[in-house]
Tab-separated table of C-alpha atoms in Angstrom:
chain	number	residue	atom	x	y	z
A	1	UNK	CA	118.347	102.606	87.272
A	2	UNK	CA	116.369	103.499	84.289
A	3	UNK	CA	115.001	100.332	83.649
A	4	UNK	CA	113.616	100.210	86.946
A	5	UNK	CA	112.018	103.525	86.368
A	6	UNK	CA	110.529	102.134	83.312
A	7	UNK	CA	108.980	99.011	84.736
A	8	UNK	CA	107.359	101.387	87.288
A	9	UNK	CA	106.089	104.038	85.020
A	10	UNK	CA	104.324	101.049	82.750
A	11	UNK	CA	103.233	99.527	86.214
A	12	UNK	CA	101.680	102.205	87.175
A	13	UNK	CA	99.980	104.134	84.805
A	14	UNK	CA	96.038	103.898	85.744
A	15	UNK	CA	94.283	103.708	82.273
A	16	UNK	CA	91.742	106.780	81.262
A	17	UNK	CA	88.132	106.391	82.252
A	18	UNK	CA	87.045	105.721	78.804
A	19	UNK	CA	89.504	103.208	78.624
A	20	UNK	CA	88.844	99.518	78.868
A	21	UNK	CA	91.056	97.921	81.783
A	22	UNK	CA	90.400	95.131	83.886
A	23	UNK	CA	92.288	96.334	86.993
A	24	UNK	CA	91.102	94.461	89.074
A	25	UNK	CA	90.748	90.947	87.935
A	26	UNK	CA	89.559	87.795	90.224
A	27	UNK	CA	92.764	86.279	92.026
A	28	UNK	CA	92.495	83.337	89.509
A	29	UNK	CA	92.606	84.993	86.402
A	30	UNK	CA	95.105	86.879	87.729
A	31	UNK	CA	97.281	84.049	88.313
A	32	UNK	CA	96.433	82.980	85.015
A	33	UNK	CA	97.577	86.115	83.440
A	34	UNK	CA	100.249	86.304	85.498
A	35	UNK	CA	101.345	82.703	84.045
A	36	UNK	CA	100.965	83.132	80.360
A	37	UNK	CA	102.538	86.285	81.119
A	38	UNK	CA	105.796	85.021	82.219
A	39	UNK	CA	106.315	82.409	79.878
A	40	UNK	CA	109.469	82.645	77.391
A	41	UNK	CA	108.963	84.727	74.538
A	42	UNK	CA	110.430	83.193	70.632
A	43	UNK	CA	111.015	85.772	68.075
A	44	UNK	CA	108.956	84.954	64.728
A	45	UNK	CA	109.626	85.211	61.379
A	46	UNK	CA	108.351	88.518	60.229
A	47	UNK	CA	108.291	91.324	57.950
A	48	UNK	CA	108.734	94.790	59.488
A	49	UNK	CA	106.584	96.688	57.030
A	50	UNK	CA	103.919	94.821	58.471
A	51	UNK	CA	105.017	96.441	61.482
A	52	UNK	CA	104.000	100.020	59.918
A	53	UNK	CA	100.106	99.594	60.187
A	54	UNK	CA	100.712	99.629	64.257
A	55	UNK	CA	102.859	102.664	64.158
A	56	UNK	CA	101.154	105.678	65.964
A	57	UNK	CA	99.802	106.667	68.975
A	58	UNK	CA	98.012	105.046	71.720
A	59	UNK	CA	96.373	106.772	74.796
A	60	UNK	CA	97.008	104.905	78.255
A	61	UNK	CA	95.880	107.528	80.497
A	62	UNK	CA	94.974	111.074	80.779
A	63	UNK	CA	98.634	111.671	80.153
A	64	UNK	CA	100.159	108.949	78.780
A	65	UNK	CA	100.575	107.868	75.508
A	66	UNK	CA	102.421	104.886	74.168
A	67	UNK	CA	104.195	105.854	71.270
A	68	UNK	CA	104.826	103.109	68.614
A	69	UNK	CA	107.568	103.747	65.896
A	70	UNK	CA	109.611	101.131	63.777
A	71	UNK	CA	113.222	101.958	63.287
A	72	UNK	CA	114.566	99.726	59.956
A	73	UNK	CA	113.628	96.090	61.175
A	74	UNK	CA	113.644	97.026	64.682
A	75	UNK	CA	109.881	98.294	66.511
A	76	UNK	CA	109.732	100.273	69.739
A	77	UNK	CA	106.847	101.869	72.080
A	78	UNK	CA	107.687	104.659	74.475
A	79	UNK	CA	105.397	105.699	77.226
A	80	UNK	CA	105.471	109.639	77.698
A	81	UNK	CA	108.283	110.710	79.083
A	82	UNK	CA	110.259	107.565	78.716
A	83	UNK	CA	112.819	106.107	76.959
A	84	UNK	CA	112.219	103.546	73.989
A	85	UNK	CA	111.867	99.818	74.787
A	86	UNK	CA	112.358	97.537	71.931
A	87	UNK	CA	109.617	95.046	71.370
A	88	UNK	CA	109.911	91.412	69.225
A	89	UNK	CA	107.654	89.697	67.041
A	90	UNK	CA	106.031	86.475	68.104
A	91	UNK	CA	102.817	86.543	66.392
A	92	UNK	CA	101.527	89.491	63.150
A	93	UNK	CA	99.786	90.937	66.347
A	94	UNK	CA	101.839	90.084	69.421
A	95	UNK	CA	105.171	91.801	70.072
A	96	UNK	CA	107.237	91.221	73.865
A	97	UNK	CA	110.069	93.403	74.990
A	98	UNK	CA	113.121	91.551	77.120
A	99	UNK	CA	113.594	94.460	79.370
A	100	UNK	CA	110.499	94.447	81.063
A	101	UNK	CA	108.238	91.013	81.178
A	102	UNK	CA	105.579	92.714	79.339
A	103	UNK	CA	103.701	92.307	76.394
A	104	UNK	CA	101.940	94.387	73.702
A	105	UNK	CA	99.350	93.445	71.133
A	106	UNK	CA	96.610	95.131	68.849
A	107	UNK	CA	93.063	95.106	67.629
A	108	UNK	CA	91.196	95.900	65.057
A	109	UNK	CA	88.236	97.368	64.448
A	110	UNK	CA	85.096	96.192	61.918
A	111	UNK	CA	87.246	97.399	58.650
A	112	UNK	CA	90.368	95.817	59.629
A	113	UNK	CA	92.046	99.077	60.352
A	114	UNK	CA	94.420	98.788	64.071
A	115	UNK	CA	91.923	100.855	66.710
A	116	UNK	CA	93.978	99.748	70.255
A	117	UNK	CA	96.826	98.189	71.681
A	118	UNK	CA	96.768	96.421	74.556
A	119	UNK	CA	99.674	96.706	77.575
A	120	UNK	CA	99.908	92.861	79.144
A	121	UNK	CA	101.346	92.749	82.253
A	122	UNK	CA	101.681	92.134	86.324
A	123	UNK	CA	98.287	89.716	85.298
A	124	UNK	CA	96.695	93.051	83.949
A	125	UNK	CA	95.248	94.042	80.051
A	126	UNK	CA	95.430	97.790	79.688
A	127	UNK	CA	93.663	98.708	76.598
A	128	UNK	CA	94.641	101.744	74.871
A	129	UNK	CA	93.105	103.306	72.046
A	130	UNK	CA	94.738	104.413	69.338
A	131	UNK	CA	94.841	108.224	68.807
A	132	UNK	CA	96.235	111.321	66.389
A	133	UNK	CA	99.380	112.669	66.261
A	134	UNK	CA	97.969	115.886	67.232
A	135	UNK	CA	96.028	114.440	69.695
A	136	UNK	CA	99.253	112.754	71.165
A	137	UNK	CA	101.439	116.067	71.105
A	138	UNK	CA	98.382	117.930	72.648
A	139	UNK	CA	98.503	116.077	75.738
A	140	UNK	CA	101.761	115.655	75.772
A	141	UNK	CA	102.493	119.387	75.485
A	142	UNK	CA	99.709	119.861	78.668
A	143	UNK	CA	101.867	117.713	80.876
A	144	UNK	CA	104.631	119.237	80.226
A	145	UNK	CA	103.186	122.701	80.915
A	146	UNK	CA	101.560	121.434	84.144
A	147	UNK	CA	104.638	119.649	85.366
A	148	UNK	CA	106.412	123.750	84.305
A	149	UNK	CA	103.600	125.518	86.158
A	150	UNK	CA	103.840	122.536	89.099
A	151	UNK	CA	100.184	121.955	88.930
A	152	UNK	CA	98.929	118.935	90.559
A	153	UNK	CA	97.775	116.401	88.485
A	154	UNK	CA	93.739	116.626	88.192
């Protein structure tokens, strides 16, 4: 039942204002997405410490954060509140997890240095830009005092 949860949580998770999403793409790109999407993933050659440059913190929404962390030659993202979904290699920018059919990948900005990753799935590109640590536990700790005080949700 978890992994049901988790589809839903990365489903649904509307992306920050500041954020760049195209939410609602035309029915044909959509498709399109939808296609490339689904195709069958193959695991590339690669080594994890190139994996450590993505490792941080990514905002998604007001309060979520993906949370990126490599584990020996393994590499995970969590969403807030979630559980860790492994994620494989299949290009130095392009990782896909086999529990969800979803895909992540990363940017850069002018000096090379990783400024997003970007959530690809159910035809959608949910960019999220990457963010401090303190940052991350800042509005992490607010939801979890506004879920304590049961406030809605702003």
């Amino acid at each position: 039942m978890k992994l049901v949860f988790i589809v839903a949580a990365i489903l649904f998770v509307a992306p920050p204002a500041f954020a760049q999403a195209d939410l609602n793409p035309s029915p044909t790109l959509n498709a399109e997405r939808r296609s490339e999407q689904a195709l069958p993933r193959k695991v590339v050659p690669f080594d994890p410490a190139h994996f450590d440059k993505y490792v941080g913190y990514y905002q998604l929404g007001p309060s979520t954060i993906f949370t990126v962390i490599r584990d020996g030659d393994h590499f995970f993202a969590r969403l807030t509140g979630q559980i860790n979904v492994e994620f494989f290699p299949e290009s130095e920018t392009k990782f896909f997890a086999t529990v969800v059919r979803a895909q992540i990948s990363f940017n850069t900005d002018g000096q090379g240095q990783v400024a997003e990753l970007v959530l690809h799935q159910n035809g959608l590109e949910q960019h999220a830009p990457r963010i401090t640590e303190l940052n991350a536990k800042g509005i992490e700790a607010a939801l979890v005092e506004r879920v304590r005080a049961n406030q809605p949700s702003p």
